[in-house]
mmCIF file of C-alpha atoms and ligand atoms in Angstrom:
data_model
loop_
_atom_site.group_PDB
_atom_site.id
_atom_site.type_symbol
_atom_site.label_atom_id
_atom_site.label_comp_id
_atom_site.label_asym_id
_atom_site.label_seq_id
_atom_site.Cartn_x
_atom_site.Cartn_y
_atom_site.Cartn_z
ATOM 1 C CA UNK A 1 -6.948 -32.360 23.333
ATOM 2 C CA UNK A 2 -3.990 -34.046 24.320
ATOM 3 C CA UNK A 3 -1.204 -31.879 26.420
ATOM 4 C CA UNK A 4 1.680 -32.336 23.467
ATOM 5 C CA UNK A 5 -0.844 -30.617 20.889
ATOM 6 C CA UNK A 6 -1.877 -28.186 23.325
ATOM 7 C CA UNK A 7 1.200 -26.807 23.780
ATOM 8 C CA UNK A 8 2.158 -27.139 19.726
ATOM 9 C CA UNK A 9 -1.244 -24.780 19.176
ATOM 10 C CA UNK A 10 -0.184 -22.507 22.099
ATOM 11 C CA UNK A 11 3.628 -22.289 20.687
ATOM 12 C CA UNK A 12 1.890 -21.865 17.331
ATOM 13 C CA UNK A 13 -0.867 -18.949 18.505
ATOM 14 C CA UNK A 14 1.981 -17.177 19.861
ATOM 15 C CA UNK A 15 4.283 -16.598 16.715
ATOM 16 C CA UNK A 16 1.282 -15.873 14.897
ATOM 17 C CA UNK A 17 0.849 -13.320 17.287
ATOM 18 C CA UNK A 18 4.187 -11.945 17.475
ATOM 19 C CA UNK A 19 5.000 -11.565 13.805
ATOM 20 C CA UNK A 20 6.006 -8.281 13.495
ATOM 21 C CA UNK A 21 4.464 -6.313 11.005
ATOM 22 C CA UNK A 22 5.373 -6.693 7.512
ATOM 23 C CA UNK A 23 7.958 -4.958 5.300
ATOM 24 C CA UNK A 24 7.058 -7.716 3.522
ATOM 25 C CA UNK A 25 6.447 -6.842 -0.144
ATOM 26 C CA UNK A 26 4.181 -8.706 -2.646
ATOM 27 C CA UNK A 27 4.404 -7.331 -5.985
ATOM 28 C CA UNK A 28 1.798 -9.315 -7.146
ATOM 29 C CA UNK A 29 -0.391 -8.020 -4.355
ATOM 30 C CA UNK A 30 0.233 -4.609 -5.357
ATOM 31 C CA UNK A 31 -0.418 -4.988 -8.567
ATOM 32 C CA UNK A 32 -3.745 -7.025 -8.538
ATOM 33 C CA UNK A 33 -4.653 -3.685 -6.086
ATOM 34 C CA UNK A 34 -4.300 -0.948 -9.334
ATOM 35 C CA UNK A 35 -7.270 -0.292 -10.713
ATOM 36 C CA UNK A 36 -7.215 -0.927 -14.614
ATOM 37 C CA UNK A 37 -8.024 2.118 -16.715
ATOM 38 C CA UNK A 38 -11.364 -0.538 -17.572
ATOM 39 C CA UNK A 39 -12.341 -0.101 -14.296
ATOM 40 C CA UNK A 40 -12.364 4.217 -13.818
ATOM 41 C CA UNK A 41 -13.717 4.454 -17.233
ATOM 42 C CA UNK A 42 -10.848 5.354 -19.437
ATOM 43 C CA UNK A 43 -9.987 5.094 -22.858
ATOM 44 C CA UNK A 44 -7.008 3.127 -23.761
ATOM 45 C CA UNK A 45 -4.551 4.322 -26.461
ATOM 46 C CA UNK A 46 -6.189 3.257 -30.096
ATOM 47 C CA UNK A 47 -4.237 0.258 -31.577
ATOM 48 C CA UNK A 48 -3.363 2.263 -34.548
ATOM 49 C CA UNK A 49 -1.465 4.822 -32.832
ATOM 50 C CA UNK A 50 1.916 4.362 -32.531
ATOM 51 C CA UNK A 51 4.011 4.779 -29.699
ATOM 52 C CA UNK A 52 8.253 4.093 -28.724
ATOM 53 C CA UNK A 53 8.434 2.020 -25.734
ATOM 54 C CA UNK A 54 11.340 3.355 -23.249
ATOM 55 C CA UNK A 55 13.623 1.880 -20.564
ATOM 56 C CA UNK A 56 12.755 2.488 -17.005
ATOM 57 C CA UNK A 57 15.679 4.263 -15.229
ATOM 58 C CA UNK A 58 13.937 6.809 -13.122
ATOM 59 C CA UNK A 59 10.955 6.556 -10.386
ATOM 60 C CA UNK A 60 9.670 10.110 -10.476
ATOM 61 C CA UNK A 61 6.964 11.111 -7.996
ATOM 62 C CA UNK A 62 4.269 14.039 -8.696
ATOM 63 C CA UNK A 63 1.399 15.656 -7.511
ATOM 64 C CA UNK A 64 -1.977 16.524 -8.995
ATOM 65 C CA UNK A 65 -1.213 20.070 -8.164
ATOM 66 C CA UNK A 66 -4.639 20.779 -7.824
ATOM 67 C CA UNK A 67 -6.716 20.570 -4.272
ATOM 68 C CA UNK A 68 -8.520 17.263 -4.144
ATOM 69 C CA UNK A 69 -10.912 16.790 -1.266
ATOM 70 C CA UNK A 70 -11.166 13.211 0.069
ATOM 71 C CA UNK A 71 -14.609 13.010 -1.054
ATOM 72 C CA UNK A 72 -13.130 14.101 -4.615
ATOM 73 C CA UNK A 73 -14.337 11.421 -7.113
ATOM 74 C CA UNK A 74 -11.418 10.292 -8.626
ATOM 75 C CA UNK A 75 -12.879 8.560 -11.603
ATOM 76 C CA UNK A 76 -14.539 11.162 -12.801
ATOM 77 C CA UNK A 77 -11.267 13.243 -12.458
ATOM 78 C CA UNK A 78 -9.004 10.637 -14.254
ATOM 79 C CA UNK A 79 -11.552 10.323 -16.998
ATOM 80 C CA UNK A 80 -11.813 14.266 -17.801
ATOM 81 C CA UNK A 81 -7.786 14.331 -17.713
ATOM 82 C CA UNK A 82 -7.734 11.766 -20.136
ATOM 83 C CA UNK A 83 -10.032 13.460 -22.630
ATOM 84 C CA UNK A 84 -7.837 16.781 -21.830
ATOM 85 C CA UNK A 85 -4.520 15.115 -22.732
ATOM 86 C CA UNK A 86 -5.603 14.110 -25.778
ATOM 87 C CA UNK A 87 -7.973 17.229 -27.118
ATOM 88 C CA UNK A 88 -5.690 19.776 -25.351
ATOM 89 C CA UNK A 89 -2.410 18.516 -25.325
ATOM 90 C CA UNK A 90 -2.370 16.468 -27.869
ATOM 91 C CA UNK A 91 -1.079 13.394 -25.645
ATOM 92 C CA UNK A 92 -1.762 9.882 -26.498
ATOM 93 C CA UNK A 93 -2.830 9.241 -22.895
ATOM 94 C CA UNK A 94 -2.751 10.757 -19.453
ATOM 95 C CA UNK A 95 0.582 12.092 -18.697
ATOM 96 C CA UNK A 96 1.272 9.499 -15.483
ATOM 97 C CA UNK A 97 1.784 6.254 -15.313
ATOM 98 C CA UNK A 98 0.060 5.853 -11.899
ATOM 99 C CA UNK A 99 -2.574 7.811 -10.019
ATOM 100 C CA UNK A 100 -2.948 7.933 -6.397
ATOM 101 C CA UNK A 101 -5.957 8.846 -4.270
ATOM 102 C CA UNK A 102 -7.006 10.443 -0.967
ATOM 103 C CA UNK A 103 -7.662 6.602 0.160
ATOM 104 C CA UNK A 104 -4.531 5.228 -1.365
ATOM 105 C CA UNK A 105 -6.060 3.779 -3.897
ATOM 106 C CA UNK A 106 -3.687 3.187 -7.377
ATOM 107 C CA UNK A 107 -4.916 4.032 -10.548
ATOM 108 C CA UNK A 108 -3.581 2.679 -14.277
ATOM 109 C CA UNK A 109 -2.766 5.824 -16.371
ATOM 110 C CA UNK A 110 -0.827 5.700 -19.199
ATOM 111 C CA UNK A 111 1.409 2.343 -19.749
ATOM 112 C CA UNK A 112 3.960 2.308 -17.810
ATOM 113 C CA UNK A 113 6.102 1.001 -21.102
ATOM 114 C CA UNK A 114 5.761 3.965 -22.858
ATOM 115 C CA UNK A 115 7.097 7.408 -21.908
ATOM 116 C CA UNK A 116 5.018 9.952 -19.896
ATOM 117 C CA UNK A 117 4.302 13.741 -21.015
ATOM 118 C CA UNK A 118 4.803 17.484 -19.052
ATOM 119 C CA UNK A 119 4.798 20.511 -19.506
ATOM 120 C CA UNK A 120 7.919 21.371 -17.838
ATOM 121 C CA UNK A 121 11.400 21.484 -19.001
ATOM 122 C CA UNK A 122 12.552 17.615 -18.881
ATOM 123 C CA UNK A 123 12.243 14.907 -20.722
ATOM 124 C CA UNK A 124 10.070 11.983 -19.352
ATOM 125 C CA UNK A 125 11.763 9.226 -21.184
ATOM 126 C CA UNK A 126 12.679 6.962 -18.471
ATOM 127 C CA UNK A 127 11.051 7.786 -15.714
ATOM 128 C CA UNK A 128 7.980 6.053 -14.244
ATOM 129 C CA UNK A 129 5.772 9.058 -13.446
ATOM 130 C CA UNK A 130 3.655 8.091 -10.276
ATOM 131 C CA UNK A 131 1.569 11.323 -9.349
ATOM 132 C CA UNK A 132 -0.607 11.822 -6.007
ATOM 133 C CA UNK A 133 -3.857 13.487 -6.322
ATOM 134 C CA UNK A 134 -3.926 16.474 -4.182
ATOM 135 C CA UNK A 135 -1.640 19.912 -3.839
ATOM 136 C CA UNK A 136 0.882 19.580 -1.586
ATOM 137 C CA UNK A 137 2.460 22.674 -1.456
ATOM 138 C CA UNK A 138 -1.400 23.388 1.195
ATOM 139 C CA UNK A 139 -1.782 19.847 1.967
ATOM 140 C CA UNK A 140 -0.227 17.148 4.172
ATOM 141 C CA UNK A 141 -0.152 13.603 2.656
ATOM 142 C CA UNK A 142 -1.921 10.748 4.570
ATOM 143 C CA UNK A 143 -0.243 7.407 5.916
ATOM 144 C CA UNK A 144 -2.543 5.863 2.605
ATOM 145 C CA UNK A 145 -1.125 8.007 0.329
ATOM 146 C CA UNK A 146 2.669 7.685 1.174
ATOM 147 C CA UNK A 147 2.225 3.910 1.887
ATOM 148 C CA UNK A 148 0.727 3.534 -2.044
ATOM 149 C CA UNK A 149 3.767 5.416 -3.250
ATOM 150 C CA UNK A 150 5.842 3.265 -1.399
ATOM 151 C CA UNK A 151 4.208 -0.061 -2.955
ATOM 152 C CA UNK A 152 4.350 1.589 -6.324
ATOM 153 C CA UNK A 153 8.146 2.422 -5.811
ATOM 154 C CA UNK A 154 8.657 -0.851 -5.104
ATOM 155 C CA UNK A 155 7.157 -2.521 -7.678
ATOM 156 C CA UNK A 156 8.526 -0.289 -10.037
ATOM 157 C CA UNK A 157 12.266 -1.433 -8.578
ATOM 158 C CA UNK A 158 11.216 -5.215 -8.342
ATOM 159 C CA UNK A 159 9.937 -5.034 -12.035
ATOM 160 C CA UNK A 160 12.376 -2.958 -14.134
ATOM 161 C CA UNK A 161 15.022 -3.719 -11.403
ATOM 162 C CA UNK A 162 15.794 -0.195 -10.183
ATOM 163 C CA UNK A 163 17.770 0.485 -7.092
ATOM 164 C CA UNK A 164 16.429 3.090 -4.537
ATOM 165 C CA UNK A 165 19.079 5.964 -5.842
ATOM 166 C CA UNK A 166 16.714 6.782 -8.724
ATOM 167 C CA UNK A 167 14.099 7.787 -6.363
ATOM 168 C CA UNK A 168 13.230 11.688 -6.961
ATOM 169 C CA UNK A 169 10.831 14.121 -7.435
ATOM 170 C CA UNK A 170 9.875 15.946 -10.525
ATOM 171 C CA UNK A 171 11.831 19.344 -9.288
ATOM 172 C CA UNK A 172 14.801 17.657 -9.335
ATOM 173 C CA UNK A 173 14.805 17.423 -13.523
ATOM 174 C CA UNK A 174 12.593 19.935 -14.397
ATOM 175 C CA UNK A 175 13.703 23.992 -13.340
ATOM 176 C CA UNK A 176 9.986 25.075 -13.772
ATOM 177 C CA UNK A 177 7.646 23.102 -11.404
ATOM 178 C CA UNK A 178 7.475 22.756 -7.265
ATOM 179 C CA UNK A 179 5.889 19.411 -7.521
ATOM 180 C CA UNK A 180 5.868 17.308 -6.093
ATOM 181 C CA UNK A 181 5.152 20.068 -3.547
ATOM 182 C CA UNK A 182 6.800 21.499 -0.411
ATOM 183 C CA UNK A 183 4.592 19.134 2.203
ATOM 184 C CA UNK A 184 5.746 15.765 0.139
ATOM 185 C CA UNK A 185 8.989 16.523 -0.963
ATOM 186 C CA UNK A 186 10.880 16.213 1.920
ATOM 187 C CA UNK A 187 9.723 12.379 2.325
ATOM 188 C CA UNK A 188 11.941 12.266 -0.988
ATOM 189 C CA UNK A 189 14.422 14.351 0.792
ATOM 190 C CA UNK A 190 14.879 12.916 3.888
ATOM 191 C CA UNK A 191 14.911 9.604 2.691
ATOM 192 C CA UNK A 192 11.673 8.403 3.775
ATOM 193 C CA UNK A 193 10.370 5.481 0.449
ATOM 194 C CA UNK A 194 14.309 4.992 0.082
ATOM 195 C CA UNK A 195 14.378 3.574 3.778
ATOM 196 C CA UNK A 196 10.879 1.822 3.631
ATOM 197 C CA UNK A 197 12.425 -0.221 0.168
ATOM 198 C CA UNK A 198 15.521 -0.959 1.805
ATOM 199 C CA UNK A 199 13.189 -2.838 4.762
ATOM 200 C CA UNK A 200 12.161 -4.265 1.687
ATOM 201 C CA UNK A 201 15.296 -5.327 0.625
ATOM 202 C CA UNK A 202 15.832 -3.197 -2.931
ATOM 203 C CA UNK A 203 19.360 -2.174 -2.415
HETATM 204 ZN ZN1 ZN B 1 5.138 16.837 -11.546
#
């Protein structure tokens, strides 16, 4: 090796090195990462049922409300609230848009195109309903679990192009609920996936 090249790979190795780690975002990254309803063993929504498509305005986090260990099996979860939704409820499909796991891992619910359901005291028309497995008014979220919201978030923004003000939580539309619960709240609160977007660069 001649000196010149040398010193190009050294010069080279260190701003590999140095690159400082990414608020990069790659929607198509993220979204190659959720796992199709195919994959967890759900049902999609039968082609002769009907259903009004809506226009994203909101990104509305959730939780589960229900403990869910990390060695919870979250297929087998997803697929028994999807046959609830629809024998119980009455729902075409689950009543989230996007399921998050003890590992981070992102889940397809329902399509995202089509409204969610509740059973509190708002209408989900409009809001992308992104729920976190887990009860968080005993638990703490993970670094996994708030870094797949924040993906999710963003996507949601680059795709329906959202700004970060219609961040919330489900307590602030519906009078009847705590979730998202009192231990992940206050990353809606404080400002915490607003901040991480604006890195981003979603205004
Ligand atoms: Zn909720």
């Amino acid at each position: 090796m001649n000196l010149p090249s040398s010193i190009i790979l050294i010069v080279s190795l260190i701003s590999l090195l140095s690159c400082t780690p990414a608020a990069e975002f790659n929607p198509e990254l993220v979204e190659s990462g959720i796992i199709p309803q195919e994959e967890w063993g759900g049902e999609r929504i039968a082609v002769n049922i009907e259903v009004e498509p809506h226009e994203l305005r909101y990104i509305t986090l959730h939780h589960g409300g229900v403990t869910f260990a990390d060695t919870s099996d979250a297929p087998a979860y997803l697929r028994n609230l999807q046959s609830w939704s629809r024998s119980d409820r009455d729902w075409v499909d689950l009543p989230y848009h996007y399921l998050i796991d003890p590992q981070g891992r992102i889940y397809e619910g329902r399509s995202v195109l089509i409204p969610g359901d509740t059973n509190t005291d708002y209408d989900p028309t409009g809001h992308a309903l992104i729920c976190v497995l887990g009860n968080f008014e005993v638990a703490e979220p993970n670094q996994a679990q708030l870094d797949a919201v924040t993906s999710l978030m963003a996507l949601m923004a680059e795709r329906f192009d959202l700004t970060t003000d219609v961040i919330g939580g489900h307590k602030d539309y519906a009078t009847n609920t705590v979730c998202p619960g009192e231990n992940l709240y206050p990353y809606l609160e404080d400002g915490y996936f607003r901040e991480r977007l604006r890195e981003m660069g979603f205004e």
